[in-house]
Short mmCIF file of C-alpha atoms in Angstrom, two decimals:
data_model
loop_
_atom_site.label_atom_id
_atom_site.label_comp_id
_atom_site.label_asym_id
_atom_site.label_seq_id
_atom_site.Cartn_x
_atom_site.Cartn_y
_atom_site.Cartn_z
CA GLU I 1 -27.52 60.53 135.07
CA ALA I 2 -29.44 57.68 137.23
CA GLU I 3 -32.39 59.89 136.86
CA ILE I 4 -31.62 60.95 133.52
CA ALA I 5 -31.26 57.16 132.30
CA ARG I 6 -35.07 57.03 133.40
CA ARG I 7 -36.46 59.32 131.29
CA LEU I 8 -36.92 60.10 127.22
CA ASP I 9 -34.20 62.35 126.50
CA LEU I 10 -35.10 65.34 124.23
CA ARG I 11 -32.32 67.19 124.48
CA ASP I 12 -29.91 67.65 121.27
CA GLY I 13 -33.07 66.73 118.89
CA GLY I 14 -34.48 63.61 120.63
CA PRO I 15 -34.38 60.05 119.52
CA SER I 16 -35.85 61.63 115.92
CA GLY I 17 -32.95 64.37 116.02
CA LYS I 18 -35.55 66.96 114.73
CA VAL I 19 -37.51 67.90 118.57
CA LEU I 20 -36.13 71.61 119.20
CA VAL I 21 -37.95 72.88 122.31
CA CYS I 22 -38.66 76.36 122.93
CA SER I 23 -40.91 78.50 125.68
CA VAL I 24 -43.22 81.57 124.95
CA ASP I 25 -43.94 83.65 127.86
CA PRO I 26 -44.38 87.28 128.92
CA PRO I 27 -42.07 89.35 128.98
CA GLY I 28 -39.26 88.74 132.14
CA CYS I 29 -41.23 85.79 133.13
CA VAL I 30 -38.75 83.56 135.31
CA ASP I 31 -40.87 80.83 136.58
CA ILE I 32 -41.47 79.19 133.34
CA ASP I 33 -44.03 76.04 133.58
CA ASP I 34 -44.32 75.01 130.05
CA ALA I 35 -42.58 74.73 126.26
CA LEU I 36 -43.53 73.04 123.11
CA HIS I 37 -42.08 71.45 120.18
CA ALA I 38 -43.24 70.72 116.64
CA TYR I 39 -41.81 69.14 113.60
CA GLU I 40 -42.99 67.27 110.50
CA LEU I 41 -43.18 63.46 110.50
CA ALA I 42 -44.37 62.96 106.99
CA PRO I 43 -46.39 65.16 104.43
CA GLY I 44 -49.71 65.93 106.48
CA LYS I 45 -48.24 64.45 109.98
CA TYR I 46 -46.60 66.23 112.58
CA GLU I 47 -45.35 65.79 116.30
CA VAL I 48 -46.16 68.01 119.06
CA GLY I 49 -45.03 68.18 122.47
CA VAL I 50 -46.21 69.95 125.24
CA HIS I 51 -43.48 69.93 128.30
CA ILE I 52 -44.24 70.95 131.45
CA ALA I 53 -41.87 71.37 134.42
CA ASP I 54 -41.52 68.42 136.33
CA VAL I 55 -42.55 69.98 140.10
CA GLY I 56 -43.12 66.40 141.38
CA HIS I 57 -39.66 65.18 141.06
CA PHE I 58 -38.83 67.83 143.72
CA ILE I 59 -41.80 68.35 145.86
CA LYS I 60 -43.28 64.52 146.92
CA GLY I 61 -46.61 64.25 148.74
CA GLY I 62 -46.74 64.08 152.82
CA THR I 63 -43.73 66.39 152.73
CA ALA I 64 -43.65 69.77 154.43
CA ILE I 65 -42.73 71.47 151.25
CA ASP I 66 -45.86 69.81 149.70
CA ALA I 67 -48.23 70.74 152.83
CA GLU I 68 -47.15 74.31 152.49
CA ALA I 69 -47.70 74.15 148.75
CA ALA I 70 -50.81 72.43 149.02
CA ALA I 71 -52.19 75.14 151.67
CA ARG I 72 -51.01 78.37 149.70
CA GLY I 73 -53.02 76.65 146.78
CA THR I 74 -51.64 79.33 144.19
CA THR I 75 -49.09 81.58 143.66
CA VAL I 76 -50.40 85.42 143.79
CA TYR I 77 -49.40 88.11 141.40
CA LEU I 78 -49.50 91.41 142.46
CA VAL I 79 -48.15 94.50 140.10
CA ASN I 80 -44.92 94.76 141.79
CA LYS I 81 -44.22 91.24 142.99
CA ARG I 82 -45.07 87.69 143.25
CA ILE I 83 -45.76 85.72 146.39
CA ASP I 84 -44.84 82.39 145.46
CA MET I 85 -46.40 78.93 146.07
CA VAL I 86 -42.88 76.68 145.89
CA PRO I 87 -39.53 78.32 147.25
CA LYS I 88 -38.04 80.72 144.89
CA ARG I 89 -35.14 78.07 144.37
CA LEU I 90 -37.61 75.79 143.10
CA GLY I 91 -39.76 77.86 140.98
CA GLU I 92 -37.50 80.12 139.52
CA ASP I 93 -34.49 77.99 139.00
CA LEU I 94 -34.42 74.01 139.68
CA CYS I 95 -37.76 73.62 137.83
CA SER I 96 -38.17 76.35 135.61
CA LEU I 97 -37.30 75.47 131.83
CA HIS I 98 -35.05 78.17 131.25
CA GLU I 99 -33.00 78.03 128.00
CA LYS I 100 -29.80 76.29 127.08
CA VAL I 101 -29.80 74.28 130.57
CA ASP I 102 -31.31 70.76 131.08
CA ARG I 103 -34.32 70.86 132.95
CA LEU I 104 -36.74 67.62 134.08
CA ALA I 105 -40.42 67.58 132.22
CA PHE I 106 -43.71 65.79 132.24
CA SER I 107 -44.41 65.66 128.42
CA CYS I 108 -47.59 65.12 126.33
CA ILE I 109 -46.57 64.48 122.66
CA TRP I 110 -49.21 63.55 120.23
CA GLU I 111 -49.11 62.86 116.65
CA VAL I 112 -51.38 64.45 114.52
CA ASP I 113 -52.32 65.62 111.27
CA ALA I 114 -52.78 68.91 108.94
CA GLU I 115 -55.97 69.39 110.84
CA ALA I 116 -54.96 68.94 114.20
CA ASN I 117 -56.73 66.12 114.82
CA ILE I 118 -54.99 63.87 117.35
CA LEU I 119 -54.24 60.61 115.95
CA SER I 120 -51.72 59.13 118.62
CA SER I 121 -50.75 60.33 122.26
CA ARG I 122 -48.38 59.44 124.93
CA TYR I 123 -47.25 61.15 128.39
CA GLU I 124 -43.66 60.74 129.01
CA LYS I 125 -41.11 61.82 131.99
CA THR I 126 -38.60 63.35 129.82
CA VAL I 127 -35.55 65.78 130.51
CA ILE I 128 -35.50 68.59 127.79
CA ARG I 129 -33.22 71.51 126.93
CA SER I 130 -34.94 74.56 125.73
CA ALA I 131 -33.35 76.00 122.85
CA GLY I 132 -35.18 79.44 123.32
CA ALA I 133 -37.21 81.38 126.16
CA LEU I 134 -39.14 83.79 124.22
CA SER I 135 -41.16 86.07 124.60
CA TYR I 136 -44.66 86.59 123.13
CA ASP I 137 -43.22 89.85 121.06
CA GLU I 138 -40.38 87.25 120.07
CA ALA I 139 -42.26 84.80 119.30
CA GLN I 140 -44.73 86.93 117.33
CA ALA I 141 -41.68 88.69 115.22
CA ARG I 142 -40.50 85.61 114.40
CA LEU I 143 -44.00 84.44 112.76
CA ASP I 144 -44.31 87.68 111.01
CA ASP I 145 -40.57 87.96 109.45
CA THR I 146 -41.04 86.00 105.90
CA ARG I 147 -37.01 86.19 105.89
CA LEU I 148 -36.66 83.74 108.69
CA ASP I 149 -36.25 80.18 107.82
CA ASP I 150 -34.52 78.48 110.68
CA PRO I 151 -35.45 75.23 112.30
CA LEU I 152 -37.02 77.39 115.66
CA THR I 153 -38.92 79.85 113.55
CA ALA I 154 -40.26 76.63 111.59
CA SER I 155 -41.38 74.76 114.58
CA LEU I 156 -43.18 78.09 116.16
CA ARG I 157 -44.88 78.31 112.72
CA ILE I 158 -46.11 74.42 112.47
CA LEU I 159 -47.48 75.12 116.02
CA ASN I 160 -48.94 78.49 115.09
CA THR I 161 -50.63 76.81 111.77
CA LEU I 162 -51.89 74.13 113.84
CA ALA I 163 -53.30 76.43 117.09
CA LYS I 164 -55.76 77.72 114.67
CA GLN I 165 -56.77 74.66 113.44
CA LEU I 166 -57.26 73.95 117.39
CA LYS I 167 -59.15 77.28 117.86
CA ALA I 168 -61.37 77.35 114.81
CA ARG I 169 -62.42 73.55 116.08
CA ARG I 170 -63.22 75.03 119.56
CA MET I 171 -65.38 77.61 118.39
CA ALA I 172 -67.46 75.63 115.72
CA ALA I 173 -68.11 73.32 119.10
CA GLY I 174 -69.06 76.74 121.14
CA ALA I 175 -65.82 77.78 123.02
CA LEU I 176 -66.48 81.40 124.15
CA VAL I 177 -64.00 84.22 123.18
CA LEU I 178 -64.85 86.31 126.51
CA GLY I 179 -63.35 89.05 128.02
CA SER I 180 -61.63 91.26 130.72
CA PRO I 181 -59.31 94.08 131.00
CA GLU I 182 -55.95 93.18 131.79
CA VAL I 183 -54.20 95.91 133.30
CA ARG I 184 -50.43 96.23 132.59
CA PHE I 185 -47.96 99.06 134.17
CA VAL I 186 -44.54 100.05 133.50
CA LEU I 187 -42.71 100.57 136.74
CA ASP I 188 -39.85 103.18 137.53
CA SER I 189 -36.62 101.06 138.35
CA GLU I 190 -35.70 103.00 141.38
CA THR I 191 -39.01 103.50 142.82
CA SER I 192 -41.43 101.14 141.70
CA ASP I 193 -44.08 103.73 141.15
CA PRO I 194 -46.10 103.13 137.54
CA THR I 195 -45.03 105.38 135.02
CA ASP I 196 -47.50 104.09 132.56
CA VAL I 197 -50.42 102.07 132.37
CA GLY I 198 -52.83 100.43 129.46
CA ILE I 199 -54.14 97.33 128.50
CA TYR I 200 -52.56 93.92 127.53
CA LYS I 201 -52.84 93.08 124.18
CA HIS I 202 -52.80 89.40 122.65
CA LYS I 203 -51.41 88.27 119.68
CA ASP I 204 -50.90 84.96 117.45
CA ALA I 205 -47.89 83.73 119.54
CA ASN I 206 -50.21 83.97 122.68
CA SER I 207 -53.20 82.24 121.23
CA MET I 208 -50.55 79.82 120.04
CA VAL I 209 -49.64 78.98 123.49
CA GLU I 210 -53.06 78.70 124.93
CA GLU I 211 -54.46 76.08 122.15
CA PHE I 212 -52.03 74.02 123.39
CA MET I 213 -51.85 74.20 126.73
CA LEU I 214 -55.92 73.81 126.84
CA LEU I 215 -55.12 70.28 124.52
CA ALA I 216 -52.75 69.07 126.99
CA ASN I 217 -55.38 70.07 130.01
CA CYS I 218 -58.38 68.54 128.01
CA SER I 219 -56.27 65.30 127.49
CA VAL I 220 -55.13 64.78 130.42
CA ALA I 221 -58.58 65.31 132.61
CA ALA I 222 -59.79 62.75 129.80
CA ALA I 223 -56.53 60.28 131.06
CA THR I 224 -56.60 60.20 134.44
CA THR I 225 -60.51 60.23 135.11
CA ALA I 226 -60.68 57.26 132.85
CA ALA I 227 -57.81 55.67 135.04
CA PHE I 228 -58.88 57.08 138.39
CA PRO I 229 -62.78 57.83 138.17
CA LYS I 230 -63.52 58.96 141.67
CA CYS I 231 -60.57 60.82 142.74
CA ALA I 232 -59.11 62.54 139.32
CA MET I 233 -58.70 66.16 139.90
CA LEU I 234 -60.96 68.26 137.62
CA ARG I 235 -62.09 71.92 137.13
CA ARG I 236 -65.63 72.78 135.62
CA HIS I 237 -67.37 76.00 134.77
CA PRO I 238 -70.96 75.60 135.57
CA PRO I 239 -73.50 76.83 132.58
CA PRO I 240 -75.00 80.59 133.40
CA LEU I 241 -77.63 80.33 135.83
CA PRO I 242 -81.34 81.09 134.82
CA GLY I 243 -82.02 84.63 134.08
CA ALA I 244 -78.19 85.33 134.29
CA PHE I 245 -77.88 87.69 131.24
CA GLU I 246 -81.57 89.44 131.24
CA SER I 247 -79.75 92.82 132.28
CA LEU I 248 -77.50 92.35 129.30
CA LYS I 249 -80.49 91.45 126.96
CA ARG I 250 -82.08 94.40 127.66
CA SER I 251 -79.12 96.39 127.30
CA LEU I 252 -78.51 95.29 123.87
CA GLY I 253 -81.83 95.12 123.14
CA GLN I 254 -81.38 98.88 123.25
CA HIS I 255 -79.13 99.24 120.46
CA GLY I 256 -80.76 96.29 118.17
CA PHE I 257 -78.91 93.47 119.19
CA GLU I 258 -80.41 89.77 120.59
CA LEU I 259 -78.26 87.77 122.66
CA ASP I 260 -79.08 84.10 122.73
CA ASP I 261 -77.80 81.91 125.42
CA ALA I 262 -79.57 78.43 124.59
CA SER I 263 -76.20 77.15 124.43
CA SER I 264 -72.48 78.17 124.41
CA LEU I 265 -72.48 77.77 120.63
CA ALA I 266 -75.73 80.12 120.31
CA LEU I 267 -74.00 82.59 122.84
CA GLY I 268 -70.86 82.57 121.19
CA ARG I 269 -72.55 83.47 117.80
CA SER I 270 -74.66 85.90 119.29
CA LEU I 271 -71.29 87.69 121.04
CA ASP I 272 -70.00 87.86 117.45
CA ALA I 273 -72.98 89.62 116.06
CA CYS I 274 -72.77 92.47 118.53
CA ALA I 275 -70.53 94.69 116.68
CA LYS I 276 -70.98 98.17 115.56
CA PRO I 277 -68.76 99.39 112.84
CA ASP I 278 -68.29 103.10 114.33
CA ASP I 279 -67.47 101.68 117.70
CA PRO I 280 -65.03 98.93 117.95
CA TYR I 281 -64.90 98.61 121.69
CA PHE I 282 -68.68 97.70 121.43
CA ASN I 283 -68.11 94.09 121.15
CA GLN I 284 -65.23 93.57 123.45
CA LEU I 285 -67.21 95.58 126.38
CA THR I 286 -70.41 93.17 125.35
CA ARG I 287 -68.19 90.47 126.19
CA ILE I 288 -66.49 91.73 129.20
CA LEU I 289 -70.10 92.51 130.95
CA ALA I 290 -71.15 88.40 129.30
CA THR I 291 -68.46 87.40 131.10
CA ARG I 292 -69.21 88.89 134.21
CA ALA I 293 -72.89 87.17 133.97
CA MET I 294 -71.33 83.83 134.21
CA GLN I 295 -70.47 81.55 137.13
CA GLN I 296 -67.09 81.14 138.15
CA ALA I 297 -65.16 77.97 137.24
CA ARG I 298 -64.11 75.92 140.31
CA TYR I 299 -62.11 72.56 140.77
CA PHE I 300 -63.84 69.57 142.04
CA SER I 301 -63.28 65.74 142.72
CA SER I 302 -64.37 63.43 140.11
CA GLY I 303 -66.06 61.71 142.49
CA ALA I 304 -68.20 64.35 143.79
CA ALA I 305 -70.15 65.02 141.14
CA PRO I 306 -71.55 63.00 137.60
CA PRO I 307 -70.02 63.07 134.51
CA SER I 308 -72.70 65.49 133.20
CA GLU I 309 -71.49 67.88 135.30
CA TYR I 310 -67.77 67.56 134.45
CA VAL I 311 -68.17 70.40 131.59
CA HIS I 312 -66.52 73.21 131.31
CA TYR I 313 -69.38 75.56 129.26
CA GLY I 314 -66.67 77.94 128.45
CA LEU I 315 -64.34 76.22 126.60
CA ALA I 316 -67.02 74.21 125.23
CA CYS I 317 -65.13 70.69 126.75
CA PRO I 318 -66.81 67.97 128.43
CA ILE I 319 -63.54 67.61 130.86
CA TYR I 320 -60.94 69.43 132.05
CA THR I 321 -58.65 70.29 134.13
CA HIS I 322 -55.38 72.03 134.84
CA PHE I 323 -51.72 69.95 134.49
CA THR I 324 -49.63 72.72 132.61
CA SER I 325 -48.76 74.99 135.51
CA PRO I 326 -47.14 73.05 138.54
CA ILE I 327 -44.76 75.76 139.59
CA ARG I 328 -47.78 78.22 140.45
CA ARG I 329 -51.03 75.76 141.22
CA TYR I 330 -51.09 73.16 143.33
CA SER I 331 -53.76 71.75 141.34
CA ASP I 332 -51.50 70.50 138.77
CA GLN I 333 -48.92 69.04 141.02
CA MET I 334 -51.77 66.29 142.18
CA VAL I 335 -52.93 66.27 138.28
CA HIS I 336 -48.91 65.34 137.82
CA ARG I 337 -49.35 62.83 140.59
CA LEU I 338 -52.10 61.01 138.93
CA LEU I 339 -50.55 60.92 135.67
CA ALA I 340 -47.37 59.37 136.87
CA ALA I 341 -49.14 56.51 138.11
CA ILE I 342 -50.91 55.97 135.16
CA ILE I 343 -47.62 55.47 133.40
CA GLY I 344 -46.12 53.74 136.29
CA TRP I 345 -43.63 56.47 137.11
CA GLU I 346 -44.52 56.19 141.38
CA PRO I 347 -47.61 54.84 143.09
CA LEU I 348 -50.27 57.30 144.45
CA SER I 349 -50.10 57.91 148.26
CA SER I 350 -53.33 57.05 150.08
CA ASP I 351 -54.56 60.35 150.57
CA VAL I 352 -55.08 60.83 146.67
CA LEU I 353 -57.47 58.19 146.59
CA ASP I 354 -59.60 59.68 150.23
CA ALA I 355 -62.38 61.31 148.73
CA ARG I 356 -62.82 63.23 151.75
CA ALA I 357 -59.49 64.73 151.65
CA MET I 358 -59.67 65.85 148.26
CA THR I 359 -62.75 67.26 148.33
CA ASP I 360 -61.13 69.33 151.38
CA LEU I 361 -58.15 70.15 149.20
CA THR I 362 -60.25 71.62 146.14
CA ASP I 363 -62.65 73.80 148.43
CA ASN I 364 -59.06 75.32 149.86
CA LEU I 365 -57.63 75.73 146.10
CA ASN I 366 -61.12 77.41 144.92
CA HIS I 367 -60.76 79.90 148.52
CA ARG I 368 -57.02 80.62 147.29
CA HIS I 369 -57.92 81.22 143.99
CA THR I 370 -60.34 83.61 144.97
CA MET I 371 -58.35 84.97 147.17
CA ALA I 372 -55.49 85.56 145.06
CA GLN I 373 -57.52 87.16 142.20
CA TYR I 374 -58.72 89.69 144.94
CA ALA I 375 -55.20 90.37 145.84
CA GLY I 376 -54.49 91.07 142.24
CA ARG I 377 -57.04 93.69 142.03
CA ALA I 378 -56.63 95.30 144.78
CA SER I 379 -52.67 95.88 143.89
CA VAL I 380 -54.05 97.14 140.48
CA GLY I 381 -56.02 99.39 142.08
CA LEU I 382 -53.30 101.05 144.70
CA HIS I 383 -51.07 101.20 141.96
CA THR I 384 -54.04 103.00 139.71
CA LEU I 385 -54.25 105.32 142.72
CA ILE I 386 -50.52 106.08 142.62
CA PHE I 387 -50.58 106.81 138.81
CA PHE I 388 -53.23 109.02 138.97
CA ARG I 389 -51.74 110.99 142.09
CA GLY I 390 -51.06 114.82 141.02
CA LYS I 391 -52.78 113.98 137.82
CA GLU I 392 -56.12 115.18 136.28
CA VAL I 393 -57.14 113.39 132.73
CA VAL I 394 -60.04 113.51 130.72
CA GLU I 395 -60.53 110.11 129.23
CA ASP I 396 -63.23 108.51 127.11
CA ALA I 397 -65.43 105.67 129.01
CA HIS I 398 -68.32 103.69 128.37
CA VAL I 399 -71.23 103.02 130.95
CA ILE I 400 -71.58 99.38 131.72
CA LYS I 401 -74.05 99.32 134.37
CA VAL I 402 -77.29 101.69 135.54
CA ARG I 403 -78.26 102.39 138.59
CA ASP I 404 -81.33 104.48 140.01
CA ASN I 405 -78.62 107.13 141.34
CA GLY I 406 -75.62 106.67 138.94
CA VAL I 407 -73.70 104.53 136.48
CA VAL I 408 -70.61 102.70 136.52
CA VAL I 409 -67.86 103.21 133.80
CA LEU I 410 -65.53 101.47 132.28
CA VAL I 411 -61.91 103.11 131.25
CA PRO I 412 -60.56 101.52 128.07
CA ARG I 413 -57.22 103.43 128.34
CA TYR I 414 -56.56 102.20 131.55
CA GLY I 415 -58.73 99.02 132.64
CA ILE I 416 -60.30 100.87 135.15
CA GLU I 417 -63.60 101.19 136.04
CA GLY I 418 -66.11 103.31 138.90
CA VAL I 419 -69.35 104.78 140.45
CA ILE I 420 -70.89 107.95 139.10
CA PHE I 421 -73.34 109.44 141.12
CA VAL I 422 -75.78 111.95 139.64
CA CYS I 423 -77.12 112.81 143.32
CA GLY I 424 -75.95 112.87 146.67
CA ALA I 425 -77.60 111.27 149.59
CA GLY I 426 -80.54 113.76 150.66
CA GLU I 427 -80.38 115.36 147.43
CA ARG I 428 -83.28 115.56 144.65
CA ASN I 429 -82.24 113.02 141.64
CA PRO I 430 -82.26 114.85 138.04
CA PHE I 431 -82.60 111.79 136.40
CA ALA I 432 -85.67 109.44 135.93
CA PHE I 433 -84.78 105.44 136.25
CA ASP I 434 -86.23 103.30 133.45
CA GLU I 435 -85.44 100.00 134.81
CA ALA I 436 -86.93 98.28 132.08
CA ALA I 437 -84.50 100.27 129.45
CA GLU I 438 -81.77 100.21 131.79
CA THR I 439 -81.55 104.21 131.29
CA LEU I 440 -81.49 107.33 133.57
CA ARG I 441 -83.28 110.00 131.38
CA ALA I 442 -83.50 113.86 132.06
CA PRO I 443 -84.24 116.86 129.86
CA GLY I 444 -81.68 116.67 127.27
CA CYS I 445 -79.58 113.76 128.87
CA SER I 446 -79.74 109.98 129.44
CA LEU I 447 -77.23 107.62 130.03
CA SER I 448 -77.90 104.03 129.20
CA THR I 449 -75.55 100.71 129.17
CA PHE I 450 -73.09 100.85 126.41
CA ASP I 451 -73.14 104.70 125.72
CA LYS I 452 -69.91 106.47 125.50
CA VAL I 453 -68.92 109.12 127.78
CA ARG I 454 -65.99 111.36 128.59
CA VAL I 455 -64.89 111.08 132.18
CA ARG I 456 -62.35 113.36 134.01
CA ILE I 457 -59.68 110.77 136.78
CA HIS I 458 -58.49 112.33 139.52
CA VAL I 459 -57.36 111.57 143.09
CA ASN I 460 -58.86 112.82 145.99
CA THR I 461 -56.82 113.77 148.56
CA GLU I 462 -59.24 115.52 151.08
CA LYS I 463 -59.06 112.49 153.77
CA ALA I 464 -55.41 112.08 153.91
CA HIS I 465 -55.03 108.83 155.31
CA LYS I 466 -57.70 107.47 152.58
CA PRO I 467 -57.02 108.76 149.61
CA LYS I 468 -59.51 107.83 146.68
CA LEU I 469 -59.50 107.43 142.95
CA GLU I 470 -62.57 109.56 141.84
CA LEU I 471 -64.37 109.81 138.42
CA SER I 472 -66.79 112.52 136.45
CA ILE I 473 -68.82 113.16 133.44
CA VAL I 474 -67.84 115.72 131.53
CA GLU I 475 -69.40 114.88 128.27
CA PRO I 476 -72.26 114.48 127.93
CA GLN I 477 -73.00 117.59 130.21
CA LEU I 478 -75.22 116.36 133.09
CA PRO I 479 -78.03 118.49 134.93
CA ALA I 480 -77.03 120.43 137.76
CA ARG I 481 -77.09 118.33 141.09
CA ALA I 482 -79.87 120.86 143.60
CA GLY I 483 -80.23 119.85 147.35
#
């Protein structure tokens, strides 16, 4: 009760009586980091709130649990399990913003106009009671059903309308819509073996949440860096290295498209233009290849780089951080501590102000983030292998890279990729490799980046201890391989 008395109470409508908080997450999510609210203040003016789980109330700097969270750096998401950064009791229960229970939060609250311009902002330690923990599909259904006019649906519609304004402004500033195949498995409830696999599809509800998380992250990044210019926890995405897009430019040139990478805005417009009416996947594939040509985003301390290098290229944002997922990212917990100090909630510990300690921390976070990505991909690879065990499937694929002795293909239906060799070691290559055109040529047959092919997918079990997913091209018919 004493803790709640210190906080802004947003339960039961809050001081205005109009606050209705809800969360929107993937189905089955139990570690709910964030929730939202929105209501009309006056014609053309709205209050919008982003409420983030107040993990900092439970995990204090200098404690054993804090040291362990810092060492882990991030939660690792595998296909069939999650390796938590914080104890389950915190991540799934006490911190998680479940519906219809009181929870402590750290909130960004803005007053915005009808174009989603921020008129004022404040940061508050709050207590909330979520009115609903919705899945993306459930939120989307509310947005789409014109018969619904309840307060929760009205709040979602305000958020969705404002999110579209935010996204349009980001795109106009040069933010990029990038791509990567996100695989989703349906697992058997008893064996946990995959029974189906496909690509995750994004809806307006996904974008709605994403836009307000980005807005919160940008707002908090500016606030913490202004107050602590030498030790703010930030995240940057460096511009592409010179020549990074040369291969993609050559491949697109074969299809009559030009890629302008003079700026993120120019690149975004070029990517938008790379579309074929007869091949709806062409644009998505272009974005996937563009994403792979870029540098990785990294954490850093504001004192370790000049402000000119703070920029997040992909988001076209001059300054950025991670604030919105403290249950699964340690960087966000550090940002919460900085913000708590700004609002006078509690003082910073000396290690947060230590430039060397912050550099060591960000190095570890970057390493752990990369390792978590590798583990997630390996888990997808394993479950893909299990799914195709005992099956032989023929499916559409696209060539995404051409080598002198083979091609790399991506299968959109399953989000898998693999190398297909046109000749083995010591065999005569029936193809001539045109490096400038990124093409393999043989009489009556050629293979170039973006080409659509049909591939056979099966599991090779010749080595019982090391089964391997193999792909082979069935269309077009390739020249016979010879020794």
